[in-house]
Short mmCIF file of C-alpha atoms in Angstrom, two decimals:
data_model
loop_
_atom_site.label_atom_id
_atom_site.label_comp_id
_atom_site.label_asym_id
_atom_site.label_seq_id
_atom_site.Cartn_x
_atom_site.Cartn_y
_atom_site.Cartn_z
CA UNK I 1 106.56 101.93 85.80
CA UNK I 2 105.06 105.28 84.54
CA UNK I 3 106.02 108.72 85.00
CA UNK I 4 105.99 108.82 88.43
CA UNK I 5 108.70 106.22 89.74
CA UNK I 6 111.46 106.28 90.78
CA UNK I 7 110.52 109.93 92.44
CA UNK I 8 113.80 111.95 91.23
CA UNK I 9 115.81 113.45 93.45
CA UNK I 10 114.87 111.77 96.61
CA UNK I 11 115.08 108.45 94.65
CA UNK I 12 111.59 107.45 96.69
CA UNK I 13 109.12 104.83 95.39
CA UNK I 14 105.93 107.25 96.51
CA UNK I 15 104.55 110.56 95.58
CA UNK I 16 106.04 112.75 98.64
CA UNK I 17 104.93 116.36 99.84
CA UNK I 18 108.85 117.16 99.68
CA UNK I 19 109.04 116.17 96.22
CA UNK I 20 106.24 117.99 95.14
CA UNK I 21 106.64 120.89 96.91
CA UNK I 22 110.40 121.00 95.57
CA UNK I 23 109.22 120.47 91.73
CA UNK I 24 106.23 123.77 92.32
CA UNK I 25 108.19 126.06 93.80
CA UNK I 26 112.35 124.94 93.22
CA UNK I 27 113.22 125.23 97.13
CA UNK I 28 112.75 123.99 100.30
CA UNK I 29 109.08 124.56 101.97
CA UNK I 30 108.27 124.28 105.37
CA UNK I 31 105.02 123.97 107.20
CA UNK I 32 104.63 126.51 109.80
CA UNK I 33 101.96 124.88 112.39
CA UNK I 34 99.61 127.27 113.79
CA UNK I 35 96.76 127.06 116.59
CA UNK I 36 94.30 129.43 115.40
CA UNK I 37 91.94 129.22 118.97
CA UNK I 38 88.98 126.86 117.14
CA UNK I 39 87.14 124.39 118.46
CA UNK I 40 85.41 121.39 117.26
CA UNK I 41 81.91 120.78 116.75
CA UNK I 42 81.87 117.55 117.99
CA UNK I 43 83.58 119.02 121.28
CA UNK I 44 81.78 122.04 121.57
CA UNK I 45 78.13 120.18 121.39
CA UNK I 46 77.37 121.53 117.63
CA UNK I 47 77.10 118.03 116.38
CA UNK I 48 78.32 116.38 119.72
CA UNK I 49 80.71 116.42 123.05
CA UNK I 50 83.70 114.94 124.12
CA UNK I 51 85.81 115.05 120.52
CA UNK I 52 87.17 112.33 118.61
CA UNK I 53 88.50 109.74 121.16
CA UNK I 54 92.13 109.86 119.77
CA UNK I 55 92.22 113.54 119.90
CA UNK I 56 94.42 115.13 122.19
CA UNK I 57 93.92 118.43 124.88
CA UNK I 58 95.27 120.19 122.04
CA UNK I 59 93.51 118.82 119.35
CA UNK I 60 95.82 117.11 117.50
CA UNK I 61 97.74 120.32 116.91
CA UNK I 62 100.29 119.47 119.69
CA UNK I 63 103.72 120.61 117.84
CA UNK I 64 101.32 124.07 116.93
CA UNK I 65 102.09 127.29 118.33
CA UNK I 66 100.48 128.69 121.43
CA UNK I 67 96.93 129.73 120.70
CA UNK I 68 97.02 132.42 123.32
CA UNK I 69 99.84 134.21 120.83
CA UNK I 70 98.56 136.34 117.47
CA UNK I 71 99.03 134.50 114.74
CA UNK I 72 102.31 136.69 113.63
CA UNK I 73 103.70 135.73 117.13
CA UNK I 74 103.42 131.77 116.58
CA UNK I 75 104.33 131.70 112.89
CA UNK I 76 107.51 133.75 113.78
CA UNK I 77 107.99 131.67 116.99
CA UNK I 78 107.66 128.12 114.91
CA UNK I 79 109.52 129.34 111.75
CA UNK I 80 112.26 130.55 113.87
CA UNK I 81 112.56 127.08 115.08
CA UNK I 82 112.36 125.22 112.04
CA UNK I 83 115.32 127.53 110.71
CA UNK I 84 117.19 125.57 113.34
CA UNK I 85 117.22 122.94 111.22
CA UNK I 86 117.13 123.78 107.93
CA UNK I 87 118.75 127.37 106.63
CA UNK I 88 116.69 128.92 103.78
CA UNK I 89 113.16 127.89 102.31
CA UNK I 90 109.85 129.78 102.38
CA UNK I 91 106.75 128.80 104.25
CA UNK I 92 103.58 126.86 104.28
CA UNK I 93 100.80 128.07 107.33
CA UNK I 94 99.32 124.98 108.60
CA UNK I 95 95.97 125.61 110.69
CA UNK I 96 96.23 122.70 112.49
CA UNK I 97 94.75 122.35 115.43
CA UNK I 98 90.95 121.89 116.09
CA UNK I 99 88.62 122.72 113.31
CA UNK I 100 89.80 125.57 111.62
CA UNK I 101 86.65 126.62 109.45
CA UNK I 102 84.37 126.27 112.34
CA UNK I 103 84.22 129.67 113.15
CA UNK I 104 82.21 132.99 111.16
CA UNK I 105 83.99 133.76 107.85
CA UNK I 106 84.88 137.11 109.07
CA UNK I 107 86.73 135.46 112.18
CA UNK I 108 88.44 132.70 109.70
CA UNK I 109 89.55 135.99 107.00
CA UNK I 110 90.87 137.59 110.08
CA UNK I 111 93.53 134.77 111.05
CA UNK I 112 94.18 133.50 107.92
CA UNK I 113 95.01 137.34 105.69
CA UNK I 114 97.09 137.63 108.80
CA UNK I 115 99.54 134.50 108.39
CA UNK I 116 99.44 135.44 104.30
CA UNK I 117 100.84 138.51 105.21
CA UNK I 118 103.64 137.08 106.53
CA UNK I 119 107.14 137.10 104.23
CA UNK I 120 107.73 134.32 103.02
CA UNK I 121 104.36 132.81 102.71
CA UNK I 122 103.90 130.90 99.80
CA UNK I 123 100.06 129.20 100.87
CA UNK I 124 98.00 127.88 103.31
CA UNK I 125 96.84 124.23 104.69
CA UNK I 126 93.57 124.70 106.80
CA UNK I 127 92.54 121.43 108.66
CA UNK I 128 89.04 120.33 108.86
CA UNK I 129 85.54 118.35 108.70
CA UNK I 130 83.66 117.67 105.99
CA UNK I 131 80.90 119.05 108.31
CA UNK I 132 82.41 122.38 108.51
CA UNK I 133 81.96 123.67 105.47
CA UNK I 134 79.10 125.83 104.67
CA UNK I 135 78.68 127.93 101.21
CA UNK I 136 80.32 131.20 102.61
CA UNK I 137 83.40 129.40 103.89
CA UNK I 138 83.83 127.85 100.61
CA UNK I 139 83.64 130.93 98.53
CA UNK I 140 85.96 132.75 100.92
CA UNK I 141 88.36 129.39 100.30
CA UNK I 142 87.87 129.91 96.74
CA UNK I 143 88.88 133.20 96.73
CA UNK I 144 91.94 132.01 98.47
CA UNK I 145 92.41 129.23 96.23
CA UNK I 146 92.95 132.22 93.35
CA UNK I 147 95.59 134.14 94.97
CA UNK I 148 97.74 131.47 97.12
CA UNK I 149 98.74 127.64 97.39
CA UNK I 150 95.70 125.92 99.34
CA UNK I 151 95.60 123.12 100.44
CA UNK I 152 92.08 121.78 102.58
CA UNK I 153 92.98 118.48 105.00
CA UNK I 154 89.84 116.76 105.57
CA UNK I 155 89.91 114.30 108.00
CA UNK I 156 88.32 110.77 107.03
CA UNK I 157 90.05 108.50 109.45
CA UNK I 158 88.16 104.91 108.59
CA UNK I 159 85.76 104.44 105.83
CA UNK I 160 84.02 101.85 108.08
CA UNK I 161 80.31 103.79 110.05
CA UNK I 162 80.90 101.64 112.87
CA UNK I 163 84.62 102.79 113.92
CA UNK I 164 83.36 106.40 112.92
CA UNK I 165 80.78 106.06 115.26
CA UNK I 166 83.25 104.41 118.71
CA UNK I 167 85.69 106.85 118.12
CA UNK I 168 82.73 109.84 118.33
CA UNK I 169 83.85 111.31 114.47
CA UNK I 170 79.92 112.53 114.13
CA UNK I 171 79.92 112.19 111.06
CA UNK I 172 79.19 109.90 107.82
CA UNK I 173 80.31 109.25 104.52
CA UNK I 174 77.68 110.79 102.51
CA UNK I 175 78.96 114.16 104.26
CA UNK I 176 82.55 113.46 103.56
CA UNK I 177 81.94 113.35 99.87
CA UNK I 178 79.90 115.99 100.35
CA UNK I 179 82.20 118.03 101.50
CA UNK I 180 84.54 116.95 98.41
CA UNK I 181 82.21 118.15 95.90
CA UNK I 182 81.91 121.24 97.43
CA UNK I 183 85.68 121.94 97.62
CA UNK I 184 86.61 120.92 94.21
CA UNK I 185 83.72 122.71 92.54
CA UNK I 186 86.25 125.39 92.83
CA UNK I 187 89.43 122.97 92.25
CA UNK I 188 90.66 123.29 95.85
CA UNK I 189 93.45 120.48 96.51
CA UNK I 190 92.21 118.33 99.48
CA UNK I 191 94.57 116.09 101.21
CA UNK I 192 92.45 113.01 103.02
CA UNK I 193 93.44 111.88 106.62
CA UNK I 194 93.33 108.06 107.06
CA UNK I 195 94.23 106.10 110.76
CA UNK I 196 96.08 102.87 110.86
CA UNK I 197 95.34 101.04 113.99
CA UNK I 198 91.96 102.24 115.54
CA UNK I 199 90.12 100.18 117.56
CA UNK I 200 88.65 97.15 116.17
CA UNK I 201 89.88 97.48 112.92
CA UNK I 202 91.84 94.56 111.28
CA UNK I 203 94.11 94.64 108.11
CA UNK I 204 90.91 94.12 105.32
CA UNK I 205 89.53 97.27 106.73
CA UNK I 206 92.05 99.39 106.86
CA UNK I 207 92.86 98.48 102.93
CA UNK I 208 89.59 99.07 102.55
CA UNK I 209 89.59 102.38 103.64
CA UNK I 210 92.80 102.92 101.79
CA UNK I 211 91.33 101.47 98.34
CA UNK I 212 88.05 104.09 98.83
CA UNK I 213 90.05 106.80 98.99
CA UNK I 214 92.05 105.54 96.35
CA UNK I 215 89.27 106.50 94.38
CA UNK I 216 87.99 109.80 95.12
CA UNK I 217 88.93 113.10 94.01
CA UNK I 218 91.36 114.45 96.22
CA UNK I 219 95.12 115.50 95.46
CA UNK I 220 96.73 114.16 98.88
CA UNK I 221 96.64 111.86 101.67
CA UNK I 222 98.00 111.76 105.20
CA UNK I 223 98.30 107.98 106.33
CA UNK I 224 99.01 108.03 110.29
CA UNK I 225 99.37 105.90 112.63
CA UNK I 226 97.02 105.71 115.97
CA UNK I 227 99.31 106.75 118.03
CA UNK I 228 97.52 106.41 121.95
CA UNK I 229 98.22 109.46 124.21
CA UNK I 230 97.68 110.08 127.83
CA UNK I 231 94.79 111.97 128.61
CA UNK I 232 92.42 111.56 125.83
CA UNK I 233 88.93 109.43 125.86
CA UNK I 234 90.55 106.26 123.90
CA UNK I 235 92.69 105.48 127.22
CA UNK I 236 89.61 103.81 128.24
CA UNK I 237 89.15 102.04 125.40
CA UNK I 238 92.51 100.60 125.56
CA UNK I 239 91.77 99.76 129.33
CA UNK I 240 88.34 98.25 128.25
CA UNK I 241 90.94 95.94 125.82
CA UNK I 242 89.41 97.30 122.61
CA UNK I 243 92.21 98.52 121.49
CA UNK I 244 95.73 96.26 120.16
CA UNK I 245 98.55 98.53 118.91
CA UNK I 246 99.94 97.20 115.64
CA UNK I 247 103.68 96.29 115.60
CA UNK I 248 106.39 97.71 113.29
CA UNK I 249 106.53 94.84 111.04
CA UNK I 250 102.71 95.16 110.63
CA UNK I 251 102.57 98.46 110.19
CA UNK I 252 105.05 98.98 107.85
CA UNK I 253 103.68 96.15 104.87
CA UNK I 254 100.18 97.65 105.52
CA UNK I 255 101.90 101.30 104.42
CA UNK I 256 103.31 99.31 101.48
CA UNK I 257 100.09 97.19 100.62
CA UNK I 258 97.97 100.83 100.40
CA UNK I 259 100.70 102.65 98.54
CA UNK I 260 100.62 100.09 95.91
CA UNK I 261 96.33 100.92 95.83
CA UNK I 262 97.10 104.56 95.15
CA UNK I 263 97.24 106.42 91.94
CA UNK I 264 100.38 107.33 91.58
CA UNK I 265 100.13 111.20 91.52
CA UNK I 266 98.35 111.57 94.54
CA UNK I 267 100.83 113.60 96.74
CA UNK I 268 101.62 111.39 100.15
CA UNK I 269 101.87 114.52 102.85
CA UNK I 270 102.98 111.65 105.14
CA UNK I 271 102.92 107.97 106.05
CA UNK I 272 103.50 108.02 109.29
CA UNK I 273 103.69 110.33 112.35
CA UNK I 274 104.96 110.81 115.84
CA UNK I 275 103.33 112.15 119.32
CA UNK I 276 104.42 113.98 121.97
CA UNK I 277 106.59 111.42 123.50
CA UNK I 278 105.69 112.00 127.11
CA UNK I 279 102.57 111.86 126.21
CA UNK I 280 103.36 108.61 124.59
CA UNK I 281 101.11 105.22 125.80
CA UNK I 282 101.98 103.45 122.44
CA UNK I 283 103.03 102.20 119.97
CA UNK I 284 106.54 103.43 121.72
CA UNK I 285 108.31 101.98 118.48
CA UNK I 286 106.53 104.85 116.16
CA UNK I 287 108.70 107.54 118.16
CA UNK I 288 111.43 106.72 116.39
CA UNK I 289 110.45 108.45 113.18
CA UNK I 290 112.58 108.05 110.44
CA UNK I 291 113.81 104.19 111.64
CA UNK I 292 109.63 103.95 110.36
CA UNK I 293 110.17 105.78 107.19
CA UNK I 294 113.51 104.09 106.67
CA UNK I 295 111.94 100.20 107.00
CA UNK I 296 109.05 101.55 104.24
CA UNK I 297 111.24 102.85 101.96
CA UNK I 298 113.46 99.37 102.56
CA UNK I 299 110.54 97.09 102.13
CA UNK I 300 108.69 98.68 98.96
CA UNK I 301 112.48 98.18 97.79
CA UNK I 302 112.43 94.41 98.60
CA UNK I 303 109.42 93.83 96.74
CA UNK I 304 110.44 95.89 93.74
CA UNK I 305 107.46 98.15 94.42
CA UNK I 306 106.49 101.68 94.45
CA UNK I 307 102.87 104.00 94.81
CA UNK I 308 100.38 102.71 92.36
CA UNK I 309 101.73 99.12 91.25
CA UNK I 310 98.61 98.09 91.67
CA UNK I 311 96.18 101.28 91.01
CA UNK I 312 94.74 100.63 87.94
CA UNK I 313 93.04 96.75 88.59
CA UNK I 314 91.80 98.46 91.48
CA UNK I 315 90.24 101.61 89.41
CA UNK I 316 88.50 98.62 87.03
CA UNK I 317 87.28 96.49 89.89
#
């Protein structure tokens, strides 16, 4: 089964950010979600308007901090309120809301030297496009990259032009790959986002997006789960009937059939996700987090299974 299975102490069958995280540094991390006050340039009109039609008012950063606060003020505010549930550990800041290179390098050095400076700071995970990433942001991240933990979450979504295009992502795959090249010139880890469930998209595609990624050169993925919320432009598309949530069942063999695609030391960040529950149109099953986690951990189980069982006839295909 390799070196990678079963994953030690958490006796898991995939390649988790806990378990990682726990062999690098020997103690509990946490990810400290900031707002850092970006926008997006497909909201903003730089590439287009309206944002990606599963995005949120607060652009997918909706468990951040308050972006009206400093920096120090969230990352103290958030922390404090981790340390609620777990007592010691030291501290990840997650720039997660919006775009959060889209914005003059002197504005990004600004926000990010002031979360570093924080105790207990061990790195930094900036989310982004692969459209957002121009030569002096990249040498600034490389700088970064020699003096902290970085991490760079670039968010794919769907492999497929045509779902890119209904759910307004603006951009294409040449420019994700792009952006790749340019990030690990400098041997920045990039963790790749990847939605289950968008519109349109049936259970071929979505391994299919799973299997592409499967192959490029990045550290990490995020595999989510579309989860619908009130308020934001895929409503419509739901009301239009473009849109079917998946069930449980489906879901969670679909996690399990692109697990088995991926090499086995790419670092899962997560595999599933939950919204803002009163914010919540569906799937109202995925609110219950860890039953989710618990019926993927149980099925890759049944089948005798674990993260990259079936990598390498893939890689040869």
């Amino acid at each position: 089964m390799g070196n990678f299975f079963p994953y030690a102490f958490e006796d898991k069958r995939y390649h988790t950010w806990n378990y990682h995280l726990k062999n690098k540094f020997g103690q509990k991390i946490f990810k400290v979600a900031i707002d850092g006050g970006f926008d997006c340039p497909n909201r903003d009109g730089t590439v287009a308007h309206g944002g990606c039609t599963f995005c949120s008012a607060a652009g997918s950063g909706d468990f951040a901090g308050n972006r009206a606060d400093p920096i120090e003020v969230q990352f103290r505010q958030i922390k404090d309120r981790m340390h609620e549930k777990w007592s010691d550990g030291q501290y990840i800041a997650y720039f997660q809301a919006f775009t959060n290179t889209h914005a003059p390098v002197e504005v990004l050095r600004e926000k990010y030297e002031a979360a570093l400076k924080e105790e207990g700071v061990v790195g930094l995970s900036i989310a982004t496009r692969p459209d957002c990433l121009p030569d002096d942001v990249v040498e600034y991240l490389a700088e970064l990259n020699e003096r902290t933990y970085l991490w760079v979450e670039l968010g794919l979504q769907t492999v497929h032009q045509k779902t890119s295009d209904l759910i307004n992502r603006a951009h294409d795959m040449q420019t994700y790959y792009e952006g790749i090249a340019k990030l690990r010139k400098y041997n920045i880890n990039i963790c790749t986002h990847i939605i289950n469930g968008l519109p349109g998209e049936d259970y071929d595609m979505m391994m299919e997006t799973a299997r592409e990624v499967a192959q490029m050169d990045v550290q990490g993925i995020k595999i989510h789960l579309l989860h619908l919320l009130k308020g934001t432009p895929m409503v419509k598309q739901y009301d239009k009937g473009m849109l079917e949530f998946m069930s449980q069942e489906e879901y969670t063999n679909l996690v399990c059939d692109q697990l088995e695609l991926i090499p086995p030391e790419m670092i899962v960040h997560r595999i599933t996700g939950d919204g803002p529950i009163d914010l919540m149109v569906g799937p109202m099953w995925s609110v219950n987090k860890w039953e989710v986690l618990n019926e993927i951990d149980n099925e890759l189980a049944r089948r005798n299974s674990y993260q990259g069982k079936h990598f390498e006839s893939v890689h040869h295909v």
